[in-house]
Amino acid sequence: MWSTIRSWFTAKPKLSADDEATIERLVDIAHPHIRLARNYLTRLAPYMRWAQTHANALAAQLPAPIELNNESWRKDRTLQLLFATPDRMSEVIGRDPGLQAWFAAWPLVDVAYVGLIADAQEKVRFGMSEHAGQIRQDVPQKLLIFSNYQLGQPAQSPDALMQLGAERILDTVAIQAQLAIANVENKKKQLESTLVNARTMLRMQNSNSMTPSPEQIEQQTRIKNLTAELQVIHQQLNPDALCELLITELAATPDILRLEVRHCNVDRMGIIDSESSDNQRITLPELILQREHPIEKLIILMAVPRQLMQAPSEKHGFPEQVIF
């Protein structure tokens, strides 16, 4: 009690404008009702900084951006697997409406730095291979396949891209809080609907008898249990409880998101550890979101020159709401 009274007269540390803006962004994502919680800014601040430190560390581990041009495509096996030809690279990246709009907004900048997200899968197929002077067509081969490309928000420098990536990682953590809160809200709606049904059934079973029938007793018990469950749900949705839920997610950031960087030898056809002489060692940084079914996404940072851009097209480009 004394510590509580003393806290009333103790000056609270001031938050920087950047810290406050970051917290407000995360609150907007998780649930705006968190703003009704007592001292939500000061309560969230240390956990936001903890999560931010981890997000910055993750972003800093990503390999340097790959410059997109014909020469880098000829040398870099990752680009060769992502884009079949240099022209295809120009078609996919150069026609993205988000990049086109960014270059239009930054007329004096010649290079945009952006993150590409993709799915990286290893599939087994049976192909041809030479063994002891004989050609076999039933040799199992592991094939590396990239799919579901998405481009993120561009930045004007590698450092700005790292900062943007760290922000998206924090946003992803806040989305986990949003999903948890949405599950509670959905459960509340289901309970309310079931409670209305139980009360309706009780009224329909009403009789002139002074002694409740077994059916009425059953419905009364059901209503009592549902009311108790609903009260617990209401407590879980009060602003202070929502604030604590966001704190829990922020504190668990290292457990929610991790970066795994793996390497493999791949030939031009995407076959892993083949006997081909043109094998090349590539780096695959994958961001893993820990859920019941983990989500793994390959992240490649790219430096896109203005010369790569093509005339605007009415075709739809990549979604903008990605981690980078």
PDB file of C-alpha atoms in Angstrom:
ATOM      1  CA  MET A   1       0.000   0.000   0.000  1.00  0.00           C
ATOM      2  CA  TRP A   2       2.809   2.357   0.917  1.00  0.00           C
ATOM      3  CA  SER A   3       4.447   1.807  -2.488  1.00  0.00           C
ATOM      4  CA  THR A   4       1.158   2.699  -4.176  1.00  0.00           C
ATOM      5  CA  ILE A   5       0.815   5.918  -2.177  1.00  0.00           C
ATOM      6  CA  ARG A   6       4.442   6.808  -2.846  1.00  0.00           C
ATOM      7  CA  SER A   7       3.931   6.299  -6.592  1.00  0.00           C
ATOM      8  CA  TRP A   8       1.268   9.028  -6.532  1.00  0.00           C
ATOM      9  CA  PHE A   9       3.902  11.598  -5.585  1.00  0.00           C
ATOM     10  CA  THR A  10       6.785  10.233  -7.660  1.00  0.00           C
ATOM     11  CA  ALA A  11       7.478  11.965 -10.942  1.00  0.00           C
ATOM     12  CA  LYS A  12       6.860   9.604 -13.831  1.00  0.00           C
ATOM     13  CA  PRO A  13       9.638   9.376 -16.460  1.00  0.00           C
ATOM     14  CA  LYS A  14       8.798  11.247 -19.628  1.00  0.00           C
ATOM     15  CA  LEU A  15       8.547   9.318 -22.842  1.00  0.00           C
ATOM     16  CA  SER A  16      10.283  10.519 -25.976  1.00  0.00           C
ATOM     17  CA  ALA A  17       8.077  11.515 -28.882  1.00  0.00           C
ATOM     18  CA  ASP A  18       9.307   8.511 -30.879  1.00  0.00           C
ATOM     19  CA  ASP A  19       8.548   6.066 -28.060  1.00  0.00           C
ATOM     20  CA  GLU A  20       5.075   7.497 -27.585  1.00  0.00           C
ATOM     21  CA  ALA A  21       4.357   7.340 -31.320  1.00  0.00           C
ATOM     22  CA  THR A  22       5.490   3.711 -31.450  1.00  0.00           C
ATOM     23  CA  ILE A  23       3.281   2.754 -28.506  1.00  0.00           C
ATOM     24  CA  GLU A  24       0.290   4.531 -30.012  1.00  0.00           C
ATOM     25  CA  ARG A  25       0.812   2.677 -33.297  1.00  0.00           C
ATOM     26  CA  LEU A  26       0.934  -0.683 -31.514  1.00  0.00           C
ATOM     27  CA  VAL A  27      -2.168   0.185 -29.474  1.00  0.00           C
ATOM     28  CA  ASP A  28      -4.042   1.105 -32.655  1.00  0.00           C
ATOM     29  CA  ILE A  29      -3.194  -2.327 -34.040  1.00  0.00           C
ATOM     30  CA  ALA A  30      -3.916  -4.373 -30.911  1.00  0.00           C
ATOM     31  CA  HIS A  31      -7.070  -2.574 -29.686  1.00  0.00           C
ATOM     32  CA  PRO A  32      -7.812   1.158 -29.204  1.00  0.00           C
ATOM     33  CA  HIS A  33      -9.571   0.465 -25.870  1.00  0.00           C
ATOM     34  CA  ILE A  34      -6.126  -0.039 -24.349  1.00  0.00           C
ATOM     35  CA  ARG A  35      -5.922   3.772 -24.181  1.00  0.00           C
ATOM     36  CA  LEU A  36      -8.567   3.641 -21.437  1.00  0.00           C
ATOM     37  CA  ALA A  37      -6.216   1.644 -19.219  1.00  0.00           C
ATOM     38  CA  ARG A  38      -4.530   3.341 -16.291  1.00  0.00           C
ATOM     39  CA  ASN A  39      -1.112   4.813 -17.269  1.00  0.00           C
ATOM     40  CA  TYR A  40      -1.002   2.666 -20.389  1.00  0.00           C
ATOM     41  CA  LEU A  41       1.906   4.602 -21.909  1.00  0.00           C
ATOM     42  CA  THR A  42       4.252   4.188 -18.963  1.00  0.00           C
ATOM     43  CA  ARG A  43       3.172   0.567 -18.461  1.00  0.00           C
ATOM     44  CA  LEU A  44       3.832  -0.354 -22.077  1.00  0.00           C
ATOM     45  CA  ALA A  45       7.041   1.662 -22.532  1.00  0.00           C
ATOM     46  CA  PRO A  46       9.629  -0.769 -21.044  1.00  0.00           C
ATOM     47  CA  TYR A  47       8.113  -3.767 -22.836  1.00  0.00           C
ATOM     48  CA  MET A  48       7.944  -1.849 -26.115  1.00  0.00           C
ATOM     49  CA  ARG A  49      11.648  -0.982 -25.790  1.00  0.00           C
ATOM     50  CA  TRP A  50      12.470  -4.613 -24.999  1.00  0.00           C
ATOM     51  CA  ALA A  51      10.569  -5.799 -28.080  1.00  0.00           C
ATOM     52  CA  GLN A  52      12.094  -3.025 -30.173  1.00  0.00           C
ATOM     53  CA  THR A  53      15.616  -4.107 -29.205  1.00  0.00           C
ATOM     54  CA  HIS A  54      14.873  -7.643 -30.364  1.00  0.00           C
ATOM     55  CA  ALA A  55      13.261  -6.383 -33.589  1.00  0.00           C
ATOM     56  CA  ASN A  56      16.298  -4.211 -34.349  1.00  0.00           C
ATOM     57  CA  ALA A  57      18.608  -7.175 -33.736  1.00  0.00           C
ATOM     58  CA  LEU A  58      16.581  -9.366 -36.088  1.00  0.00           C
ATOM     59  CA  ALA A  59      16.587  -6.761 -38.846  1.00  0.00           C
ATOM     60  CA  ALA A  60      20.343  -6.224 -38.473  1.00  0.00           C
ATOM     61  CA  GLN A  61      21.014  -9.938 -39.108  1.00  0.00           C
ATOM     62  CA  LEU A  62      19.604  -9.815 -42.631  1.00  0.00           C
ATOM     63  CA  PRO A  63      22.135  -9.908 -45.501  1.00  0.00           C
ATOM     64  CA  ALA A  64      22.896  -6.663 -47.325  1.00  0.00           C
ATOM     65  CA  PRO A  65      20.551  -5.651 -50.160  1.00  0.00           C
ATOM     66  CA  ILE A  66      21.198  -7.201 -53.566  1.00  0.00           C
ATOM     67  CA  GLU A  67      21.470  -4.676 -56.387  1.00  0.00           C
ATOM     68  CA  LEU A  68      19.089  -5.536 -59.197  1.00  0.00           C
ATOM     69  CA  ASN A  69      20.781  -5.308 -62.596  1.00  0.00           C
ATOM     70  CA  ASN A  70      21.831  -7.645 -65.387  1.00  0.00           C
ATOM     71  CA  GLU A  71      25.331  -8.140 -63.996  1.00  0.00           C
ATOM     72  CA  SER A  72      24.146  -9.069 -60.497  1.00  0.00           C
ATOM     73  CA  TRP A  73      21.583 -11.459 -62.004  1.00  0.00           C
ATOM     74  CA  ARG A  74      24.380 -13.276 -63.883  1.00  0.00           C
ATOM     75  CA  LYS A  75      26.431 -13.641 -60.701  1.00  0.00           C
ATOM     76  CA  ASP A  76      23.797 -14.189 -58.013  1.00  0.00           C
ATOM     77  CA  ARG A  77      22.115 -17.590 -57.905  1.00  0.00           C
ATOM     78  CA  THR A  78      19.313 -16.287 -55.649  1.00  0.00           C
ATOM     79  CA  LEU A  79      18.236 -13.796 -58.329  1.00  0.00           C
ATOM     80  CA  GLN A  80      18.434 -16.505 -60.973  1.00  0.00           C
ATOM     81  CA  LEU A  81      16.063 -18.689 -58.965  1.00  0.00           C
ATOM     82  CA  LEU A  82      13.709 -15.812 -58.193  1.00  0.00           C
ATOM     83  CA  PHE A  83      13.609 -14.515 -61.769  1.00  0.00           C
ATOM     84  CA  ALA A  84      14.140 -16.773 -64.779  1.00  0.00           C
ATOM     85  CA  THR A  85      15.728 -13.974 -66.842  1.00  0.00           C
ATOM     86  CA  PRO A  86      16.881 -10.368 -66.290  1.00  0.00           C
ATOM     87  CA  ASP A  87      13.870  -9.249 -68.346  1.00  0.00           C
ATOM     88  CA  ARG A  88      11.581 -11.144 -65.980  1.00  0.00           C
ATOM     89  CA  MET A  89      13.223  -9.351 -63.064  1.00  0.00           C
ATOM     90  CA  SER A  90      12.436  -6.036 -64.725  1.00  0.00           C
ATOM     91  CA  GLU A  91       8.859  -7.091 -65.438  1.00  0.00           C
ATOM     92  CA  VAL A  92       8.079  -8.254 -61.905  1.00  0.00           C
ATOM     93  CA  ILE A  93       9.846  -5.523 -59.933  1.00  0.00           C
ATOM     94  CA  GLY A  94       9.689  -2.692 -62.445  1.00  0.00           C
ATOM     95  CA  ARG A  95       5.910  -2.854 -62.788  1.00  0.00           C
ATOM     96  CA  ASP A  96       5.114  -2.844 -59.082  1.00  0.00           C
ATOM     97  CA  PRO A  97       2.725   0.113 -58.482  1.00  0.00           C
ATOM     98  CA  GLY A  98       4.068   0.685 -54.960  1.00  0.00           C
ATOM     99  CA  LEU A  99       7.603   1.168 -56.244  1.00  0.00           C
ATOM    100  CA  GLN A 100       6.382   3.303 -59.128  1.00  0.00           C
ATOM    101  CA  ALA A 101       4.496   5.567 -56.728  1.00  0.00           C
ATOM    102  CA  TRP A 102       7.530   5.758 -54.425  1.00  0.00           C
ATOM    103  CA  PHE A 103       9.880   6.825 -57.213  1.00  0.00           C
ATOM    104  CA  ALA A 104       7.309   9.419 -58.316  1.00  0.00           C
ATOM    105  CA  ALA A 105       7.225  10.805 -54.761  1.00  0.00           C
ATOM    106  CA  TRP A 106      11.054  10.844 -54.545  1.00  0.00           C
ATOM    107  CA  PRO A 107      12.139  12.286 -57.929  1.00  0.00           C
ATOM    108  CA  LEU A 108      15.743  12.964 -56.825  1.00  0.00           C
ATOM    109  CA  VAL A 109      16.430   9.449 -55.504  1.00  0.00           C
ATOM    110  CA  ASP A 110      17.836   6.939 -57.983  1.00  0.00           C
ATOM    111  CA  VAL A 111      17.726   3.785 -55.829  1.00  0.00           C
ATOM    112  CA  ALA A 112      14.927   2.364 -53.681  1.00  0.00           C
ATOM    113  CA  TYR A 113      15.635  -0.235 -51.004  1.00  0.00           C
ATOM    114  CA  VAL A 114      12.884  -2.771 -50.495  1.00  0.00           C
ATOM    115  CA  GLY A 115      12.300  -6.186 -48.985  1.00  0.00           C
ATOM    116  CA  LEU A 116      10.915  -9.081 -51.000  1.00  0.00           C
ATOM    117  CA  ILE A 117       9.063 -11.811 -49.149  1.00  0.00           C
ATOM    118  CA  ALA A 118       8.572 -15.249 -50.652  1.00  0.00           C
ATOM    119  CA  ASP A 119       7.850 -18.847 -49.736  1.00  0.00           C
ATOM    120  CA  ALA A 120      10.854 -21.157 -50.034  1.00  0.00           C
ATOM    121  CA  GLN A 121       9.984 -24.828 -50.380  1.00  0.00           C
ATOM    122  CA  GLU A 122      12.019 -27.949 -50.990  1.00  0.00           C
ATOM    123  CA  LYS A 123      10.291 -30.539 -53.158  1.00  0.00           C
ATOM    124  CA  VAL A 124      11.529 -33.977 -54.136  1.00  0.00           C
ATOM    125  CA  ARG A 125      11.319 -34.992 -57.772  1.00  0.00           C
ATOM    126  CA  PHE A 126      12.843 -37.758 -59.866  1.00  0.00           C
ATOM    127  CA  GLY A 127      15.276 -36.605 -62.529  1.00  0.00           C
ATOM    128  CA  MET A 128      18.146 -37.758 -64.690  1.00  0.00           C
ATOM    129  CA  SER A 129      21.684 -38.247 -63.484  1.00  0.00           C
ATOM    130  CA  GLU A 130      24.812 -40.034 -64.707  1.00  0.00           C
ATOM    131  CA  HIS A 131      26.147 -42.876 -62.562  1.00  0.00           C
ATOM    132  CA  ALA A 132      29.117 -45.014 -63.639  1.00  0.00           C
ATOM    133  CA  GLY A 133      28.720 -43.964 -67.247  1.00  0.00           C
ATOM    134  CA  GLN A 134      25.011 -44.722 -67.333  1.00  0.00           C
ATOM    135  CA  ILE A 135      22.088 -42.312 -67.441  1.00  0.00           C
ATOM    136  CA  ARG A 136      19.446 -42.941 -64.801  1.00  0.00           C
ATOM    137  CA  GLN A 137      16.044 -41.259 -64.896  1.00  0.00           C
ATOM    138  CA  ASP A 138      14.809 -42.250 -61.450  1.00  0.00           C
ATOM    139  CA  VAL A 139      17.255 -40.320 -59.281  1.00  0.00           C
ATOM    140  CA  PRO A 140      15.542 -38.410 -56.410  1.00  0.00           C
ATOM    141  CA  GLN A 141      16.463 -34.713 -56.425  1.00  0.00           C
ATOM    142  CA  LYS A 142      15.640 -31.940 -53.979  1.00  0.00           C
ATOM    143  CA  LEU A 143      14.360 -28.866 -55.795  1.00  0.00           C
ATOM    144  CA  LEU A 144      14.326 -25.387 -54.235  1.00  0.00           C
ATOM    145  CA  ILE A 145      11.230 -23.454 -55.307  1.00  0.00           C
ATOM    146  CA  PHE A 146      10.362 -19.813 -54.574  1.00  0.00           C
ATOM    147  CA  SER A 147       6.733 -18.675 -54.808  1.00  0.00           C
ATOM    148  CA  ASN A 148       4.192 -16.090 -53.601  1.00  0.00           C
ATOM    149  CA  TYR A 149       6.412 -13.036 -54.048  1.00  0.00           C
ATOM    150  CA  GLN A 150       5.458  -9.888 -52.179  1.00  0.00           C
ATOM    151  CA  LEU A 151       7.160  -6.502 -52.033  1.00  0.00           C
ATOM    152  CA  GLY A 152       7.145  -4.354 -48.940  1.00  0.00           C
ATOM    153  CA  GLN A 153       7.337  -0.616 -48.434  1.00  0.00           C
ATOM    154  CA  PRO A 154      10.387   1.014 -50.072  1.00  0.00           C
ATOM    155  CA  ALA A 155      12.959   3.111 -48.217  1.00  0.00           C
ATOM    156  CA  GLN A 156      15.590   5.607 -49.332  1.00  0.00           C
ATOM    157  CA  SER A 157      18.582   3.878 -47.698  1.00  0.00           C
ATOM    158  CA  PRO A 158      19.606   0.515 -46.207  1.00  0.00           C
ATOM    159  CA  ASP A 159      19.454   1.999 -42.698  1.00  0.00           C
ATOM    160  CA  ALA A 160      15.948   3.326 -43.319  1.00  0.00           C
ATOM    161  CA  LEU A 161      14.930  -0.105 -44.589  1.00  0.00           C
ATOM    162  CA  MET A 162      16.298  -1.732 -41.428  1.00  0.00           C
ATOM    163  CA  GLN A 163      14.286   0.673 -39.298  1.00  0.00           C
ATOM    164  CA  LEU A 164      11.182   0.027 -41.373  1.00  0.00           C
ATOM    165  CA  GLY A 165      11.700  -3.718 -41.034  1.00  0.00           C
ATOM    166  CA  ALA A 166      12.003  -3.456 -37.241  1.00  0.00           C
ATOM    167  CA  GLU A 167       8.737  -1.491 -37.168  1.00  0.00           C
ATOM    168  CA  ARG A 168       6.976  -4.185 -39.194  1.00  0.00           C
ATOM    169  CA  ILE A 169       8.255  -6.832 -36.787  1.00  0.00           C
ATOM    170  CA  LEU A 170       6.779  -4.893 -33.846  1.00  0.00           C
ATOM    171  CA  ASP A 171       3.528  -4.528 -35.770  1.00  0.00           C
ATOM    172  CA  THR A 172       3.458  -8.297 -36.260  1.00  0.00           C
ATOM    173  CA  VAL A 173       3.722  -8.779 -32.487  1.00  0.00           C
ATOM    174  CA  ALA A 174       0.857  -6.322 -31.944  1.00  0.00           C
ATOM    175  CA  ILE A 175      -1.213  -8.258 -34.485  1.00  0.00           C
ATOM    176  CA  GLN A 176      -0.817 -11.355 -32.297  1.00  0.00           C
ATOM    177  CA  ALA A 177      -2.393  -9.372 -29.447  1.00  0.00           C
ATOM    178  CA  GLN A 178      -5.118  -8.238 -31.847  1.00  0.00           C
ATOM    179  CA  LEU A 179      -5.899 -11.839 -32.783  1.00  0.00           C
ATOM    180  CA  ALA A 180      -6.008 -12.920 -29.132  1.00  0.00           C
ATOM    181  CA  ILE A 181      -8.395 -10.078 -28.281  1.00  0.00           C
ATOM    182  CA  ALA A 182     -10.564 -10.880 -31.310  1.00  0.00           C
ATOM    183  CA  ASN A 183     -10.868 -14.481 -30.107  1.00  0.00           C
ATOM    184  CA  VAL A 184     -12.105 -13.271 -26.721  1.00  0.00           C
ATOM    185  CA  GLU A 185     -14.586 -10.892 -28.370  1.00  0.00           C
ATOM    186  CA  ASN A 186     -15.906 -13.696 -30.581  1.00  0.00           C
ATOM    187  CA  LYS A 187     -16.328 -15.917 -27.534  1.00  0.00           C
ATOM    188  CA  LYS A 188     -18.238 -13.094 -25.828  1.00  0.00           C
ATOM    189  CA  LYS A 189     -20.627 -12.824 -28.772  1.00  0.00           C
ATOM    190  CA  GLN A 190     -21.229 -16.572 -28.756  1.00  0.00           C
ATOM    191  CA  LEU A 191     -21.920 -16.582 -25.016  1.00  0.00           C
ATOM    192  CA  GLU A 192     -24.324 -13.653 -25.313  1.00  0.00           C
ATOM    193  CA  SER A 193     -26.211 -15.422 -28.097  1.00  0.00           C
ATOM    194  CA  THR A 194     -26.361 -18.660 -26.104  1.00  0.00           C
ATOM    195  CA  LEU A 195     -27.522 -16.772 -23.003  1.00  0.00           C
ATOM    196  CA  VAL A 196     -30.353 -15.115 -24.939  1.00  0.00           C
ATOM    197  CA  ASN A 197     -31.381 -18.555 -26.203  1.00  0.00           C
ATOM    198  CA  ALA A 198     -31.344 -20.017 -22.667  1.00  0.00           C
ATOM    199  CA  ARG A 199     -33.496 -17.192 -21.280  1.00  0.00           C
ATOM    200  CA  THR A 200     -35.957 -17.593 -24.145  1.00  0.00           C
ATOM    201  CA  MET A 201     -36.212 -21.322 -23.458  1.00  0.00           C
ATOM    202  CA  LEU A 202     -36.848 -20.603 -19.769  1.00  0.00           C
ATOM    203  CA  ARG A 203     -39.710 -18.219 -20.568  1.00  0.00           C
ATOM    204  CA  MET A 204     -41.247 -20.780 -22.917  1.00  0.00           C
ATOM    205  CA  GLN A 205     -41.123 -23.387 -20.155  1.00  0.00           C
ATOM    206  CA  ASN A 206     -42.853 -21.105 -17.656  1.00  0.00           C
ATOM    207  CA  SER A 207     -45.874 -22.664 -15.940  1.00  0.00           C
ATOM    208  CA  ASN A 208     -48.326 -21.756 -13.213  1.00  0.00           C
ATOM    209  CA  SER A 209     -46.838 -24.331 -10.867  1.00  0.00           C
ATOM    210  CA  MET A 210     -44.989 -23.010  -7.809  1.00  0.00           C
ATOM    211  CA  THR A 211     -42.440 -25.807  -8.128  1.00  0.00           C
ATOM    212  CA  PRO A 212     -39.990 -25.451 -11.025  1.00  0.00           C
ATOM    213  CA  SER A 213     -39.984 -28.329 -13.428  1.00  0.00           C
ATOM    214  CA  PRO A 214     -36.737 -30.260 -14.108  1.00  0.00           C
ATOM    215  CA  GLU A 215     -36.494 -28.517 -17.480  1.00  0.00           C
ATOM    216  CA  GLN A 216     -36.764 -25.101 -15.803  1.00  0.00           C
ATOM    217  CA  ILE A 217     -34.131 -26.017 -13.233  1.00  0.00           C
ATOM    218  CA  GLU A 218     -31.835 -27.139 -16.044  1.00  0.00           C
ATOM    219  CA  GLN A 219     -32.262 -23.850 -17.899  1.00  0.00           C
ATOM    220  CA  GLN A 220     -31.756 -21.807 -14.715  1.00  0.00           C
ATOM    221  CA  THR A 221     -28.510 -23.656 -14.027  1.00  0.00           C
ATOM    222  CA  ARG A 222     -27.461 -23.128 -17.611  1.00  0.00           C
ATOM    223  CA  ILE A 223     -28.201 -19.403 -17.362  1.00  0.00           C
ATOM    224  CA  LYS A 224     -26.240 -19.140 -14.131  1.00  0.00           C
ATOM    225  CA  ASN A 225     -23.186 -20.848 -15.668  1.00  0.00           C
ATOM    226  CA  LEU A 226     -23.349 -18.772 -18.828  1.00  0.00           C
ATOM    227  CA  THR A 227     -23.650 -15.564 -16.811  1.00  0.00           C
ATOM    228  CA  ALA A 228     -20.557 -16.504 -14.802  1.00  0.00           C
ATOM    229  CA  GLU A 229     -18.605 -17.266 -17.979  1.00  0.00           C
ATOM    230  CA  LEU A 230     -19.726 -13.997 -19.510  1.00  0.00           C
ATOM    231  CA  GLN A 231     -18.584 -12.086 -16.440  1.00  0.00           C
ATOM    232  CA  VAL A 232     -15.110 -13.609 -16.797  1.00  0.00           C
ATOM    233  CA  ILE A 233     -15.056 -12.596 -20.465  1.00  0.00           C
ATOM    234  CA  HIS A 234     -16.010  -9.017 -19.562  1.00  0.00           C
ATOM    235  CA  GLN A 235     -13.109  -8.915 -17.126  1.00  0.00           C
ATOM    236  CA  GLN A 236     -10.756 -10.117 -19.848  1.00  0.00           C
ATOM    237  CA  LEU A 237     -11.943  -7.297 -22.105  1.00  0.00           C
ATOM    238  CA  ASN A 238     -11.575  -4.430 -19.641  1.00  0.00           C
ATOM    239  CA  PRO A 239      -8.886  -1.908 -20.705  1.00  0.00           C
ATOM    240  CA  ASP A 240      -6.384  -2.907 -18.016  1.00  0.00           C
ATOM    241  CA  ALA A 241      -6.637  -6.570 -19.001  1.00  0.00           C
ATOM    242  CA  LEU A 242      -6.187  -5.650 -22.682  1.00  0.00           C
ATOM    243  CA  CYS A 243      -3.116  -3.623 -21.772  1.00  0.00           C
ATOM    244  CA  GLU A 244      -1.675  -6.592 -19.884  1.00  0.00           C
ATOM    245  CA  LEU A 245      -2.335  -8.833 -22.874  1.00  0.00           C
ATOM    246  CA  LEU A 246      -0.345  -6.505 -25.145  1.00  0.00           C
ATOM    247  CA  ILE A 247       2.422  -6.400 -22.519  1.00  0.00           C
ATOM    248  CA  THR A 248       2.517 -10.198 -22.533  1.00  0.00           C
ATOM    249  CA  GLU A 249       2.906 -10.315 -26.309  1.00  0.00           C
ATOM    250  CA  LEU A 250       5.627  -7.642 -26.320  1.00  0.00           C
ATOM    251  CA  ALA A 251       7.535  -9.446 -23.566  1.00  0.00           C
ATOM    252  CA  ALA A 252       7.361 -12.660 -25.593  1.00  0.00           C
ATOM    253  CA  THR A 253       8.703 -11.109 -28.811  1.00  0.00           C
ATOM    254  CA  PRO A 254      11.827 -13.358 -28.949  1.00  0.00           C
ATOM    255  CA  ASP A 255       9.554 -16.398 -28.657  1.00  0.00           C
ATOM    256  CA  ILE A 256       7.066 -15.126 -31.235  1.00  0.00           C
ATOM    257  CA  LEU A 257       9.521 -14.152 -33.966  1.00  0.00           C
ATOM    258  CA  ARG A 258      12.943 -15.484 -34.798  1.00  0.00           C
ATOM    259  CA  LEU A 259      15.258 -15.354 -37.779  1.00  0.00           C
ATOM    260  CA  GLU A 260      16.839 -18.505 -39.149  1.00  0.00           C
ATOM    261  CA  VAL A 261      19.615 -18.112 -41.716  1.00  0.00           C
ATOM    262  CA  ARG A 262      20.461 -21.295 -43.589  1.00  0.00           C
ATOM    263  CA  HIS A 263      22.767 -22.017 -46.508  1.00  0.00           C
ATOM    264  CA  CYS A 264      22.594 -24.519 -49.337  1.00  0.00           C
ATOM    265  CA  ASN A 265      24.343 -25.365 -52.589  1.00  0.00           C
ATOM    266  CA  VAL A 266      22.044 -24.967 -55.575  1.00  0.00           C
ATOM    267  CA  ASP A 267      22.567 -25.257 -59.313  1.00  0.00           C
ATOM    268  CA  ARG A 268      20.945 -23.059 -61.953  1.00  0.00           C
ATOM    269  CA  MET A 269      17.930 -25.379 -62.164  1.00  0.00           C
ATOM    270  CA  GLY A 270      17.287 -25.085 -58.412  1.00  0.00           C
ATOM    271  CA  ILE A 271      18.507 -28.594 -57.567  1.00  0.00           C
ATOM    272  CA  ILE A 272      20.088 -28.758 -54.115  1.00  0.00           C
ATOM    273  CA  ASP A 273      23.461 -30.516 -53.777  1.00  0.00           C
ATOM    274  CA  SER A 274      23.421 -31.668 -57.370  1.00  0.00           C
ATOM    275  CA  GLU A 275      26.475 -33.048 -59.163  1.00  0.00           C
ATOM    276  CA  SER A 276      26.481 -30.062 -61.516  1.00  0.00           C
ATOM    277  CA  SER A 277      29.646 -28.006 -61.809  1.00  0.00           C
ATOM    278  CA  ASP A 278      27.757 -24.711 -61.505  1.00  0.00           C
ATOM    279  CA  ASN A 279      26.585 -25.236 -57.922  1.00  0.00           C
ATOM    280  CA  GLN A 280      26.537 -22.015 -55.926  1.00  0.00           C
ATOM    281  CA  ARG A 281      26.185 -21.496 -52.189  1.00  0.00           C
ATOM    282  CA  ILE A 282      23.252 -19.217 -51.372  1.00  0.00           C
ATOM    283  CA  THR A 283      21.946 -17.705 -48.160  1.00  0.00           C
ATOM    284  CA  LEU A 284      18.290 -18.097 -47.195  1.00  0.00           C
ATOM    285  CA  PRO A 285      17.195 -15.806 -44.327  1.00  0.00           C
ATOM    286  CA  GLU A 286      13.766 -16.909 -43.110  1.00  0.00           C
ATOM    287  CA  LEU A 287      11.628 -15.097 -40.560  1.00  0.00           C
ATOM    288  CA  ILE A 288       9.592 -17.586 -38.529  1.00  0.00           C
ATOM    289  CA  LEU A 289       6.359 -16.623 -36.781  1.00  0.00           C
ATOM    290  CA  GLN A 290       5.708 -19.123 -34.000  1.00  0.00           C
ATOM    291  CA  ARG A 291       2.073 -20.218 -34.012  1.00  0.00           C
ATOM    292  CA  GLU A 292       0.248 -23.524 -33.813  1.00  0.00           C
ATOM    293  CA  HIS A 293       1.357 -23.930 -37.424  1.00  0.00           C
ATOM    294  CA  PRO A 294       4.524 -21.795 -37.775  1.00  0.00           C
ATOM    295  CA  ILE A 295       4.703 -19.380 -40.686  1.00  0.00           C
ATOM    296  CA  GLU A 296       8.075 -19.208 -42.441  1.00  0.00           C
ATOM    297  CA  LYS A 297       8.877 -16.472 -44.943  1.00  0.00           C
ATOM    298  CA  LEU A 298      12.041 -15.908 -46.942  1.00  0.00           C
ATOM    299  CA  ILE A 299      13.198 -12.271 -46.814  1.00  0.00           C
ATOM    300  CA  ILE A 300      15.503 -10.845 -49.494  1.00  0.00           C
ATOM    301  CA  LEU A 301      16.549  -7.184 -49.326  1.00  0.00           C
ATOM    302  CA  MET A 302      16.998  -5.497 -52.693  1.00  0.00           C
ATOM    303  CA  ALA A 303      18.383  -2.262 -54.105  1.00  0.00           C
ATOM    304  CA  VAL A 304      16.139  -1.296 -57.020  1.00  0.00           C
ATOM    305  CA  PRO A 305      17.531   1.306 -59.479  1.00  0.00           C
ATOM    306  CA  ARG A 306      15.152   3.753 -61.068  1.00  0.00           C
ATOM    307  CA  GLN A 307      16.223   2.496 -64.512  1.00  0.00           C
ATOM    308  CA  LEU A 308      14.577  -0.852 -63.728  1.00  0.00           C
ATOM    309  CA  MET A 309      11.135   0.691 -63.501  1.00  0.00           C
ATOM    310  CA  GLN A 310       8.730   0.290 -66.402  1.00  0.00           C
ATOM    311  CA  ALA A 311       5.738   2.263 -67.562  1.00  0.00           C
ATOM    312  CA  PRO A 312       2.742   2.042 -65.193  1.00  0.00           C
ATOM    313  CA  SER A 313       0.454  -0.894 -65.830  1.00  0.00           C
ATOM    314  CA  GLU A 314      -3.107  -1.608 -64.831  1.00  0.00           C
ATOM    315  CA  LYS A 315      -2.068  -5.058 -63.629  1.00  0.00           C
ATOM    316  CA  HIS A 316      -2.170  -5.593 -59.887  1.00  0.00           C
ATOM    317  CA  GLY A 317       1.201  -5.627 -58.156  1.00  0.00           C
ATOM    318  CA  PHE A 318       2.320  -7.104 -54.887  1.00  0.00           C
ATOM    319  CA  PRO A 319       0.387  -6.566 -51.650  1.00  0.00           C
ATOM    320  CA  GLU A 320       1.791  -3.768 -49.489  1.00  0.00           C
ATOM    321  CA  GLN A 321       1.004  -5.153 -46.033  1.00  0.00           C
ATOM    322  CA  VAL A 322       4.043  -7.320 -45.424  1.00  0.00           C
ATOM    323  CA  ILE A 323       6.778  -7.309 -42.834  1.00  0.00           C
ATOM    324  CA  PHE A 324       9.136  -5.143 -44.891  1.00  0.00           C
TER     325      PHE A 324
END
